[in-house]
PDB file of C-alpha atoms and ligand atoms in Angstrom:
ATOM      1  CA  MET A   1      99.646  93.461  85.816  1.00  0.00           C
ATOM      2  CA  LYS A   2     102.629  94.730  87.750  1.00  0.00           C
ATOM      3  CA  ILE A   3     103.102  93.192  91.219  1.00  0.00           C
ATOM      4  CA  PHE A   4     105.042  95.025  93.910  1.00  0.00           C
ATOM      5  CA  THR A   5     105.851  93.841  97.409  1.00  0.00           C
ATOM      6  CA  THR A   6     108.095  96.733  98.465  1.00  0.00           C
ATOM      7  CA  ARG A   7     107.146 100.350  99.072  1.00  0.00           C
ATOM      8  CA  GLU A   8     110.192 101.625  97.220  1.00  0.00           C
ATOM      9  CA  ASN A   9     109.494  99.782  93.988  1.00  0.00           C
ATOM     10  CA  LEU A  10     105.819 100.754  94.028  1.00  0.00           C
ATOM     11  CA  HIS A  11     106.656 104.377  94.798  1.00  0.00           C
ATOM     12  CA  ASN A  12     109.214 104.607  91.953  1.00  0.00           C
ATOM     13  CA  TYR A  13     106.782 103.093  89.485  1.00  0.00           C
ATOM     14  CA  LEU A  14     103.905 105.412  90.504  1.00  0.00           C
ATOM     15  CA  ASP A  15     106.170 108.481  90.385  1.00  0.00           C
ATOM     16  CA  GLU A  16     106.929 107.665  86.780  1.00  0.00           C
ATOM     17  CA  ARG A  17     103.221 107.225  85.982  1.00  0.00           C
ATOM     18  CA  ARG A  18     102.416 110.561  87.603  1.00  0.00           C
ATOM     19  CA  LEU A  19     105.114 112.261  85.495  1.00  0.00           C
ATOM     20  CA  ASN A  20     103.146 110.937  82.523  1.00  0.00           C
ATOM     21  CA  ASN A  21     100.088 112.738  83.862  1.00  0.00           C
ATOM     22  CA  LYS A  22      98.294 109.541  84.838  1.00  0.00           C
ATOM     23  CA  THR A  23      95.710 109.739  87.613  1.00  0.00           C
ATOM     24  CA  ILE A  24      95.902 106.995  90.230  1.00  0.00           C
ATOM     25  CA  GLY A  25      93.027 105.033  91.725  1.00  0.00           C
ATOM     26  CA  LEU A  26      93.415 102.889  94.829  1.00  0.00           C
ATOM     27  CA  VAL A  27      91.291  99.910  95.933  1.00  0.00           C
ATOM     28  CA  PRO A  28      92.501  98.770  99.369  1.00  0.00           C
ATOM     29  CA  THR A  29      91.563  95.187 100.268  1.00  0.00           C
ATOM     30  CA  MET A  30      92.547  92.304 102.481  1.00  0.00           C
ATOM     31  CA  GLY A  31      92.303  89.834  99.575  1.00  0.00           C
ATOM     32  CA  ALA A  32      90.168  86.690  99.213  1.00  0.00           C
ATOM     33  CA  LEU A  33      88.665  88.686  96.403  1.00  0.00           C
ATOM     34  CA  HIS A  34      85.049  88.402  95.286  1.00  0.00           C
ATOM     35  CA  ASN A  35      82.821  90.328  92.930  1.00  0.00           C
ATOM     36  CA  GLY A  36      82.290  93.071  95.525  1.00  0.00           C
ATOM     37  CA  HIS A  37      86.017  93.861  95.417  1.00  0.00           C
ATOM     38  CA  LEU A  38      86.035  93.555  91.624  1.00  0.00           C
ATOM     39  CA  SER A  39      83.188  96.062  91.332  1.00  0.00           C
ATOM     40  CA  LEU A  40      85.363  98.593  93.170  1.00  0.00           C
ATOM     41  CA  LEU A  41      88.074  97.903  90.575  1.00  0.00           C
ATOM     42  CA  ASP A  42      85.572  98.600  87.789  1.00  0.00           C
ATOM     43  CA  PHE A  43      84.641 101.943  89.371  1.00  0.00           C
ATOM     44  CA  ALA A  44      88.351 102.729  89.756  1.00  0.00           C
ATOM     45  CA  LYS A  45      89.091 101.837  86.134  1.00  0.00           C
ATOM     46  CA  SER A  46      86.262 104.051  84.909  1.00  0.00           C
ATOM     47  CA  GLN A  47      87.467 107.055  86.907  1.00  0.00           C
ATOM     48  CA  THR A  48      91.279 106.878  86.994  1.00  0.00           C
ATOM     49  CA  ASP A  49      94.106 105.958  84.569  1.00  0.00           C
ATOM     50  CA  GLU A  50      96.229 103.647  86.721  1.00  0.00           C
ATOM     51  CA  VAL A  51      94.474 101.336  89.160  1.00  0.00           C
ATOM     52  CA  VAL A  52      96.321  99.995  92.201  1.00  0.00           C
ATOM     53  CA  CYS A  53      94.763  97.235  94.268  1.00  0.00           C
ATOM     54  CA  SER A  54      96.383  96.542  97.615  1.00  0.00           C
ATOM     55  CA  ILE A  55      96.078  93.170  99.301  1.00  0.00           C
ATOM     56  CA  PHE A  56      97.216  93.312 102.867  1.00  0.00           C
ATOM     57  CA  VAL A  57      95.709  91.483 105.827  1.00  0.00           C
ATOM     58  CA  ASN A  58      96.282  94.276 108.310  1.00  0.00           C
ATOM     59  CA  PRO A  59      97.092  92.845 111.748  1.00  0.00           C
ATOM     60  CA  THR A  60      96.382  96.072 113.663  1.00  0.00           C
ATOM     61  CA  GLN A  61      92.696  96.130 112.761  1.00  0.00           C
ATOM     62  CA  PHE A  62      91.946  92.650 114.087  1.00  0.00           C
ATOM     63  CA  THR A  63      90.664  92.450 117.649  1.00  0.00           C
ATOM     64  CA  ASP A  64      90.590  88.649 117.661  1.00  0.00           C
ATOM     65  CA  PRO A  65      93.961  86.897 117.017  1.00  0.00           C
ATOM     66  CA  THR A  66      92.196  83.734 115.815  1.00  0.00           C
ATOM     67  CA  ASP A  67      90.257  85.756 113.253  1.00  0.00           C
ATOM     68  CA  LEU A  68      93.565  87.165 111.951  1.00  0.00           C
ATOM     69  CA  GLU A  69      95.243  83.804 111.867  1.00  0.00           C
ATOM     70  CA  LYS A  70      92.483  82.034 109.958  1.00  0.00           C
ATOM     71  CA  TYR A  71      91.683  84.930 107.582  1.00  0.00           C
ATOM     72  CA  PRO A  72      91.721  83.475 104.019  1.00  0.00           C
ATOM     73  CA  ARG A  73      94.808  84.342 101.919  1.00  0.00           C
ATOM     74  CA  PRO A  74      94.311  82.754  98.468  1.00  0.00           C
ATOM     75  CA  ILE A  75      96.914  84.982  96.786  1.00  0.00           C
ATOM     76  CA  GLU A  76      97.355  82.941  93.578  1.00  0.00           C
ATOM     77  CA  SER A  77      93.638  82.980  92.733  1.00  0.00           C
ATOM     78  CA  ASP A  78      93.445  86.660  93.735  1.00  0.00           C
ATOM     79  CA  ILE A  79      96.217  87.459  91.247  1.00  0.00           C
ATOM     80  CA  LYS A  80      94.278  85.668  88.499  1.00  0.00           C
ATOM     81  CA  LYS A  81      91.087  87.552  89.346  1.00  0.00           C
ATOM     82  CA  LEU A  82      92.886  90.908  89.287  1.00  0.00           C
ATOM     83  CA  GLU A  83      94.556  90.103  85.981  1.00  0.00           C
ATOM     84  CA  SER A  84      91.220  89.145  84.372  1.00  0.00           C
ATOM     85  CA  ALA A  85      89.646  92.308  85.796  1.00  0.00           C
ATOM     86  CA  GLY A  86      92.313  94.452  84.131  1.00  0.00           C
ATOM     87  CA  CYS A  87      93.962  95.727  87.313  1.00  0.00           C
ATOM     88  CA  ASP A  88      97.186  97.647  86.548  1.00  0.00           C
ATOM     89  CA  VAL A  89      99.102  97.175  89.779  1.00  0.00           C
ATOM     90  CA  LEU A  90      98.901  94.835  92.751  1.00  0.00           C
ATOM     91  CA  PHE A  91     100.625  95.937  95.942  1.00  0.00           C
ATOM     92  CA  ASN A  92     100.994  92.915  98.248  1.00  0.00           C
ATOM     93  CA  PRO A  93     103.549  93.771 100.936  1.00  0.00           C
ATOM     94  CA  PRO A  94     104.627  91.601 103.858  1.00  0.00           C
ATOM     95  CA  VAL A  95     103.792  92.940 107.329  1.00  0.00           C
ATOM     96  CA  SER A  96     107.440  94.002 107.854  1.00  0.00           C
ATOM     97  CA  GLU A  97     107.174  96.375 104.878  1.00  0.00           C
ATOM     98  CA  MET A  98     104.241  98.254 106.423  1.00  0.00           C
ATOM     99  CA  TYR A  99     105.122  98.235 110.151  1.00  0.00           C
ATOM    100  CA  THR A 100     108.156  98.690 112.306  1.00  0.00           C
ATOM    101  CA  ALA A 101     108.283  96.910 115.661  1.00  0.00           C
ATOM    102  CA  ASN A 102     106.386  98.479 118.595  1.00  0.00           C
ATOM    103  CA  GLU A 103     104.721 101.118 116.422  1.00  0.00           C
ATOM    104  CA  THR A 104     101.983 103.153 118.067  1.00  0.00           C
ATOM    105  CA  TRP A 105      99.186 105.098 116.411  1.00  0.00           C
ATOM    106  CA  HIS A 106      96.207 107.098 117.551  1.00  0.00           C
ATOM    107  CA  LEU A 107      93.976 109.441 115.602  1.00  0.00           C
ATOM    108  CA  ASN A 108      91.112 111.163 117.368  1.00  0.00           C
ATOM    109  CA  ILE A 109      88.197 110.342 115.085  1.00  0.00           C
ATOM    110  CA  GLY A 110      85.668 111.192 117.758  1.00  0.00           C
ATOM    111  CA  HIS A 111      82.483 109.286 118.443  1.00  0.00           C
ATOM    112  CA  LEU A 112      82.684 107.227 115.189  1.00  0.00           C
ATOM    113  CA  GLU A 113      85.333 105.143 116.843  1.00  0.00           C
ATOM    114  CA  HIS A 114      83.046 103.962 119.621  1.00  0.00           C
ATOM    115  CA  LEU A 115      79.654 103.366 117.944  1.00  0.00           C
ATOM    116  CA  LEU A 116      78.310 100.169 116.381  1.00  0.00           C
ATOM    117  CA  GLU A 117      81.306  98.230 114.950  1.00  0.00           C
ATOM    118  CA  GLY A 118      83.644 100.329 117.094  1.00  0.00           C
ATOM    119  CA  ALA A 119      81.819  99.287 120.269  1.00  0.00           C
ATOM    120  CA  ILE A 120      82.092  95.600 119.420  1.00  0.00           C
ATOM    121  CA  ARG A 121      85.611  95.697 117.980  1.00  0.00           C
ATOM    122  CA  PRO A 122      87.525  98.188 120.192  1.00  0.00           C
ATOM    123  CA  GLY A 123      90.589  99.572 118.417  1.00  0.00           C
ATOM    124  CA  HIS A 124      89.431  98.307 115.017  1.00  0.00           C
ATOM    125  CA  TYR A 125      89.132 101.760 113.442  1.00  0.00           C
ATOM    126  CA  GLN A 126      92.497 102.855 114.846  1.00  0.00           C
ATOM    127  CA  GLY A 127      93.996  99.905 112.927  1.00  0.00           C
ATOM    128  CA  VAL A 128      92.012 100.844 109.838  1.00  0.00           C
ATOM    129  CA  THR A 129      93.105 104.507 109.872  1.00  0.00           C
ATOM    130  CA  GLN A 130      96.710 103.435 110.644  1.00  0.00           C
ATOM    131  CA  ILE A 131      96.983 101.218 107.537  1.00  0.00           C
ATOM    132  CA  VAL A 132      94.876 103.358 105.193  1.00  0.00           C
ATOM    133  CA  SER A 133      96.893 106.474 106.069  1.00  0.00           C
ATOM    134  CA  LYS A 134     100.083 104.564 105.268  1.00  0.00           C
ATOM    135  CA  LEU A 135      98.635 103.429 101.924  1.00  0.00           C
ATOM    136  CA  PHE A 136      97.420 106.964 101.105  1.00  0.00           C
ATOM    137  CA  ASN A 137     100.837 108.476 101.943  1.00  0.00           C
ATOM    138  CA  LEU A 138     102.678 105.884  99.921  1.00  0.00           C
ATOM    139  CA  ILE A 139     100.439 105.678  96.866  1.00  0.00           C
ATOM    140  CA  GLU A 140      99.090 109.243  96.850  1.00  0.00           C
ATOM    141  CA  PRO A 141      95.954 108.177  94.983  1.00  0.00           C
ATOM    142  CA  ASP A 142      93.771 110.803  93.309  1.00  0.00           C
ATOM    143  CA  ILE A 143      90.728 108.715  94.211  1.00  0.00           C
ATOM    144  CA  ALA A 144      90.319 105.820  96.672  1.00  0.00           C
ATOM    145  CA  PHE A 145      87.377 103.449  96.366  1.00  0.00           C
ATOM    146  CA  PHE A 146      85.652 101.840  99.351  1.00  0.00           C
ATOM    147  CA  GLY A 147      82.514  99.684  99.645  1.00  0.00           C
ATOM    148  CA  GLN A 148      79.280 100.770 101.265  1.00  0.00           C
ATOM    149  CA  LYS A 149      79.334  97.273 102.752  1.00  0.00           C
ATOM    150  CA  ASP A 150      81.607  98.751 105.434  1.00  0.00           C
ATOM    151  CA  TYR A 151      79.546 101.943 105.797  1.00  0.00           C
ATOM    152  CA  GLN A 152      81.081 103.065 109.090  1.00  0.00           C
ATOM    153  CA  GLN A 153      84.552 102.529 107.649  1.00  0.00           C
ATOM    154  CA  VAL A 154      83.831 104.983 104.839  1.00  0.00           C
ATOM    155  CA  LEU A 155      82.751 107.632 107.373  1.00  0.00           C
ATOM    156  CA  VAL A 156      85.935 106.953 109.394  1.00  0.00           C
ATOM    157  CA  ILE A 157      88.114 107.339 106.297  1.00  0.00           C
ATOM    158  CA  ASP A 158      86.291 110.537 105.309  1.00  0.00           C
ATOM    159  CA  LYS A 159      86.942 111.875 108.809  1.00  0.00           C
ATOM    160  CA  MET A 160      90.644 110.951 108.627  1.00  0.00           C
ATOM    161  CA  VAL A 161      91.027 112.633 105.231  1.00  0.00           C
ATOM    162  CA  GLN A 162      89.423 115.756 106.611  1.00  0.00           C
ATOM    163  CA  LEU A 163      91.497 115.772 109.846  1.00  0.00           C
ATOM    164  CA  LEU A 164      94.815 115.180 108.083  1.00  0.00           C
ATOM    165  CA  ASN A 165      94.080 117.472 105.129  1.00  0.00           C
ATOM    166  CA  MET A 166      94.708 114.631 102.721  1.00  0.00           C
ATOM    167  CA  LYS A 167      94.182 115.400  99.033  1.00  0.00           C
ATOM    168  CA  VAL A 168      92.587 112.075  98.084  1.00  0.00           C
ATOM    169  CA  LYS A 169      88.924 111.899  97.060  1.00  0.00           C
ATOM    170  CA  VAL A 170      87.018 109.042  98.732  1.00  0.00           C
ATOM    171  CA  VAL A 171      84.301 107.326  96.688  1.00  0.00           C
ATOM    172  CA  MET A 172      81.785 104.933  98.220  1.00  0.00           C
ATOM    173  CA  CYS A 173      80.630 102.119  95.881  1.00  0.00           C
ATOM    174  CA  PRO A 174      77.375 100.105  96.236  1.00  0.00           C
ATOM    175  CA  ILE A 175      77.109  96.691  97.940  1.00  0.00           C
ATOM    176  CA  VAL A 176      77.364  93.674  95.651  1.00  0.00           C
ATOM    177  CA  ARG A 177      75.171  90.761  96.745  1.00  0.00           C
ATOM    178  CA  GLU A 178      74.953  87.065  96.052  1.00  0.00           C
ATOM    179  CA  ASP A 179      71.741  85.656  94.520  1.00  0.00           C
ATOM    180  CA  GLY A 180      69.291  85.684  97.384  1.00  0.00           C
ATOM    181  CA  GLY A 181      70.629  88.912  98.829  1.00  0.00           C
ATOM    182  CA  LEU A 182      73.540  87.936 101.061  1.00  0.00           C
ATOM    183  CA  ALA A 183      76.162  90.712 100.898  1.00  0.00           C
ATOM    184  CA  MET A 184      79.380  89.357  99.434  1.00  0.00           C
ATOM    185  CA  SER A 185      82.179  89.057 101.969  1.00  0.00           C
ATOM    186  CA  SER A 186      85.500  87.267 102.193  1.00  0.00           C
ATOM    187  CA  ARG A 187      84.149  85.721 105.407  1.00  0.00           C
ATOM    188  CA  ASN A 188      81.225  84.032 103.587  1.00  0.00           C
ATOM    189  CA  VAL A 189      83.543  81.078 102.820  1.00  0.00           C
ATOM    190  CA  TYR A 190      83.229  80.160 106.514  1.00  0.00           C
ATOM    191  CA  LEU A 191      79.433  79.693 106.208  1.00  0.00           C
ATOM    192  CA  ASN A 192      78.131  76.162 105.796  1.00  0.00           C
ATOM    193  CA  ALA A 193      74.948  75.485 103.797  1.00  0.00           C
ATOM    194  CA  ALA A 194      72.637  75.944 106.800  1.00  0.00           C
ATOM    195  CA  ASP A 195      74.444  79.166 107.858  1.00  0.00           C
ATOM    196  CA  ARG A 196      74.024  80.548 104.340  1.00  0.00           C
ATOM    197  CA  GLU A 197      70.248  80.001 104.558  1.00  0.00           C
ATOM    198  CA  HIS A 198      70.076  81.618 108.011  1.00  0.00           C
ATOM    199  CA  ALA A 199      72.267  84.542 106.921  1.00  0.00           C
ATOM    200  CA  LEU A 200      69.668  85.616 104.340  1.00  0.00           C
ATOM    201  CA  VAL A 201      67.580  86.967 107.210  1.00  0.00           C
ATOM    202  CA  LEU A 202      69.932  89.954 107.478  1.00  0.00           C
ATOM    203  CA  SER A 203      69.350  91.383 104.005  1.00  0.00           C
ATOM    204  CA  LYS A 204      65.669  90.451 104.271  1.00  0.00           C
ATOM    205  CA  ALA A 205      65.408  92.430 107.499  1.00  0.00           C
ATOM    206  CA  LEU A 206      67.087  95.417 105.855  1.00  0.00           C
ATOM    207  CA  ASN A 207      64.664  95.143 102.905  1.00  0.00           C
ATOM    208  CA  LEU A 208      61.746  94.924 105.325  1.00  0.00           C
ATOM    209  CA  ALA A 209      62.923  98.136 106.977  1.00  0.00           C
ATOM    210  CA  LYS A 210      63.184  99.805 103.593  1.00  0.00           C
ATOM    211  CA  GLU A 211      59.725  98.661 102.458  1.00  0.00           C
ATOM    212  CA  GLN A 212      58.116  99.745 105.747  1.00  0.00           C
ATOM    213  CA  PHE A 213      60.142 102.955 106.109  1.00  0.00           C
ATOM    214  CA  ALA A 214      57.305 105.328 105.205  1.00  0.00           C
ATOM    215  CA  HIS A 215      54.764 103.602 107.496  1.00  0.00           C
ATOM    216  CA  HIS A 216      56.534 103.369 110.856  1.00  0.00           C
ATOM    217  CA  THR A 217      58.540 105.287 113.419  1.00  0.00           C
ATOM    218  CA  PHE A 218      62.264 104.492 113.701  1.00  0.00           C
ATOM    219  CA  THR A 219      61.609 102.564 116.925  1.00  0.00           C
ATOM    220  CA  GLU A 220      58.832 100.528 115.336  1.00  0.00           C
ATOM    221  CA  LEU A 221      61.051  99.729 112.358  1.00  0.00           C
ATOM    222  CA  THR A 222      63.903  98.665 114.615  1.00  0.00           C
ATOM    223  CA  ASN A 223      61.569  96.428 116.614  1.00  0.00           C
ATOM    224  CA  LEU A 224      60.077  94.929 113.466  1.00  0.00           C
ATOM    225  CA  ALA A 225      63.498  94.084 111.987  1.00  0.00           C
ATOM    226  CA  THR A 226      64.937  92.901 115.309  1.00  0.00           C
ATOM    227  CA  ASP A 227      61.989  90.561 115.967  1.00  0.00           C
ATOM    228  CA  PHE A 228      62.258  89.235 112.425  1.00  0.00           C
ATOM    229  CA  ILE A 229      65.977  88.449 112.856  1.00  0.00           C
ATOM    230  CA  ASN A 230      65.498  86.941 116.284  1.00  0.00           C
ATOM    231  CA  THR A 231      63.035  84.353 114.916  1.00  0.00           C
ATOM    232  CA  GLU A 232      65.768  82.932 112.660  1.00  0.00           C
ATOM    233  CA  PRO A 233      67.673  80.000 114.186  1.00  0.00           C
ATOM    234  CA  GLY A 234      71.483  80.121 114.220  1.00  0.00           C
ATOM    235  CA  VAL A 235      71.632  83.925 114.138  1.00  0.00           C
ATOM    236  CA  LYS A 236      72.815  86.000 117.084  1.00  0.00           C
ATOM    237  CA  LEU A 237      72.122  89.673 116.566  1.00  0.00           C
ATOM    238  CA  ASP A 238      74.784  92.195 117.677  1.00  0.00           C
ATOM    239  CA  TYR A 239      72.820  95.259 116.586  1.00  0.00           C
ATOM    240  CA  PHE A 240      70.168  96.550 114.213  1.00  0.00           C
ATOM    241  CA  GLU A 241      70.219 100.342 114.146  1.00  0.00           C
ATOM    242  CA  ILE A 242      68.501 103.042 112.173  1.00  0.00           C
ATOM    243  CA  ALA A 243      71.115 105.738 112.125  1.00  0.00           C
ATOM    244  CA  ASP A 244      71.834 109.162 110.789  1.00  0.00           C
ATOM    245  CA  GLY A 245      73.886 108.462 107.635  1.00  0.00           C
ATOM    246  CA  ASP A 246      76.397 111.213 108.374  1.00  0.00           C
ATOM    247  CA  SER A 247      77.017 110.830 112.131  1.00  0.00           C
ATOM    248  CA  LEU A 248      75.776 107.256 112.783  1.00  0.00           C
ATOM    249  CA  TYR A 249      74.002 108.578 115.880  1.00  0.00           C
ATOM    250  CA  PRO A 250      70.390 107.308 116.066  1.00  0.00           C
ATOM    251  CA  ALA A 251      68.389 108.794 113.202  1.00  0.00           C
ATOM    252  CA  THR A 252      66.101 111.754 113.913  1.00  0.00           C
ATOM    253  CA  PRO A 253      63.405 113.308 111.727  1.00  0.00           C
ATOM    254  CA  LEU A 254      66.021 115.951 110.865  1.00  0.00           C
ATOM    255  CA  SER A 255      68.532 113.432 109.490  1.00  0.00           C
ATOM    256  CA  LYS A 256      69.323 114.185 105.831  1.00  0.00           C
ATOM    257  CA  LYS A 257      70.422 110.626 105.122  1.00  0.00           C
ATOM    258  CA  ILE A 258      69.187 107.582 107.020  1.00  0.00           C
ATOM    259  CA  VAL A 259      70.805 104.169 106.980  1.00  0.00           C
ATOM    260  CA  ALA A 260      69.857 100.866 108.591  1.00  0.00           C
ATOM    261  CA  LEU A 261      72.872  98.836 109.764  1.00  0.00           C
ATOM    262  CA  VAL A 262      72.960  95.283 111.001  1.00  0.00           C
ATOM    263  CA  ALA A 263      75.606  93.023 112.475  1.00  0.00           C
ATOM    264  CA  ALA A 264      75.113  89.441 113.610  1.00  0.00           C
ATOM    265  CA  ARG A 265      76.916  86.207 114.219  1.00  0.00           C
ATOM    266  CA  VAL A 266      75.734  83.396 111.967  1.00  0.00           C
ATOM    267  CA  GLY A 267      77.174  80.126 113.198  1.00  0.00           C
ATOM    268  CA  ASN A 268      80.753  81.158 114.018  1.00  0.00           C
ATOM    269  CA  THR A 269      80.916  83.910 111.414  1.00  0.00           C
ATOM    270  CA  ARG A 270      80.287  87.587 112.056  1.00  0.00           C
ATOM    271  CA  LEU A 271      78.489  89.359 109.225  1.00  0.00           C
ATOM    272  CA  ILE A 272      77.569  92.994 108.640  1.00  0.00           C
ATOM    273  CA  ASP A 273      75.245  94.622 106.141  1.00  0.00           C
ATOM    274  CA  ASN A 274      73.332  97.862 105.637  1.00  0.00           C
ATOM    275  CA  VAL A 275      70.895  99.679 103.415  1.00  0.00           C
ATOM    276  CA  ILE A 276      70.362 103.349 102.765  1.00  0.00           C
ATOM    277  CA  LEU A 277      66.728 104.098 103.661  1.00  0.00           C
ATOM    278  CA  SER A 278      66.519 107.680 102.480  1.00  0.00           C
TER     279      SER A 278
HETATM  280  P1  AMP B 301      87.980  93.831 102.668  1.00  0.00           P
HETATM  281  O1  AMP B 301      88.885  93.023 101.804  1.00  0.00           O
HETATM  282  O2  AMP B 301      86.863  93.051 103.302  1.00  0.00           O
HETATM  283  O3  AMP B 301      88.736  94.712 103.645  1.00  0.00           O
HETATM  284  O4  AMP B 301      87.215  94.842 101.689  1.00  0.00           O
HETATM  285  C1  AMP B 301      87.925  95.695 100.838  1.00  0.00           C
HETATM  286  C2  AMP B 301      86.972  96.673 100.254  1.00  0.00           C
HETATM  287  O5  AMP B 301      85.952  96.008  99.505  1.00  0.00           O
HETATM  288  C3  AMP B 301      86.250  97.531 101.316  1.00  0.00           C
HETATM  289  O6  AMP B 301      86.153  98.863 100.870  1.00  0.00           O
HETATM  290  C4  AMP B 301      84.901  96.874 101.400  1.00  0.00           C
HETATM  291  O7  AMP B 301      83.888  97.734 101.836  1.00  0.00           O
HETATM  292  C5  AMP B 301      84.695  96.467  99.951  1.00  0.00           C
HETATM  293  N1  AMP B 301      83.691  95.400  99.874  1.00  0.00           N
HETATM  294  C6  AMP B 301      83.674  94.255 100.615  1.00  0.00           C
HETATM  295  N2  AMP B 301      82.566  93.545 100.314  1.00  0.00           N
HETATM  296  C7  AMP B 301      81.872  94.244  99.400  1.00  0.00           C
HETATM  297  C8  AMP B 301      80.623  94.052  98.696  1.00  0.00           C
HETATM  298  N3  AMP B 301      79.873  92.989  98.911  1.00  0.00           N
HETATM  299  N4  AMP B 301      80.232  95.008  97.814  1.00  0.00           N
HETATM  300  C9  AMP B 301      80.983  96.110  97.607  1.00  0.00           C
HETATM  301  N5  AMP B 301      82.159  96.373  98.221  1.00  0.00           N
HETATM  302  C10 AMP B 301      82.593  95.442  99.108  1.00  0.00           C
END
C-alpha cells in the first residue's frame, strides 16, 4: 500500500494512474478503523481499480473540542488493517496540509443542515462539506463510498455534489453491526460493558419500528420506539424520528422512501443509528 501525507505526492501518483485508464474509488474516514470502514473498502475494490482511503480527523466538523481531542487515532493498527484489506493508497495528511489559517467556508445546503444531527451539532455539516469537497477536488474519484450509518451525511454529500456540479458518483453502503446489533462505530471503544448492553436498545428500537411498520401510524411507531428506549437505564435519547428518506422532513404517506433515525447518549458516548423502513 502506498502512503501519502502530502497533496502533491498523492496528486502526482493519481494522475499517473488515471493516464493508465484506472478508475479511482475514495473511502473517506477519520480512522480508528473497524469492519464498517473495511466493508466500504470492499465495495470500493469491487467497483473501482485504484482504491484510496483517507484518514483525517477533520477539526472543522467537531462541535465539541474535547471530542476532537480525545478522538482515537490508532494509525499503526489502521495501516495494518488497510494493508490486509488490500487498500491501494492511504492518504493521511496533517491538518496543515488540508487547511490554511483562518479559512472560512459556507455552502448553502438548505434545510438538511439544520435537521436532526445538524440541530444538535451546529456547523457539523459545514465542516463535513468543507473537508469532503477538498478531498473530492484533490483526488477526483470516479466513485466515493459512504456508510448508511451516517444517513444524513450521505444526503448532505449528494446535495453538495449536485450544487457544485461535481462529477463523482456517491454510493451509500449498508450498516455493519456487531453481534447483538450495535452499529459499528469508532466511538464504541468509549463504551464500558454496561454501556454496551444499554446501547443495544437503539438497534432493537429500530427493529421494533421495522417490524411494526405496517401496523401503526408514524406517530404511534415513534411513541412505541421512544417509550422503549426511555425504559433503558443509562440512555438519554436525543431523537427518534421517522423521516422521509430523501428530505429528512417527517415522513408522510407520500414519502417514497422512509427511514427511522435515532441518536442517543449512552453513558458519555453519543451514538447514532438508522434503518430503512420502506
Ligand atoms: P468515520 O470514520 O466515522 O467518519 O466514518 C467513515 C465512513 O465509514 C463514513 O462514510 C461512515 O458512514 C462509514 N461507517 C462508519 N461506521 C459504519 C458502519 N458501522 N457500517 C458501515 N459504514 C460505516
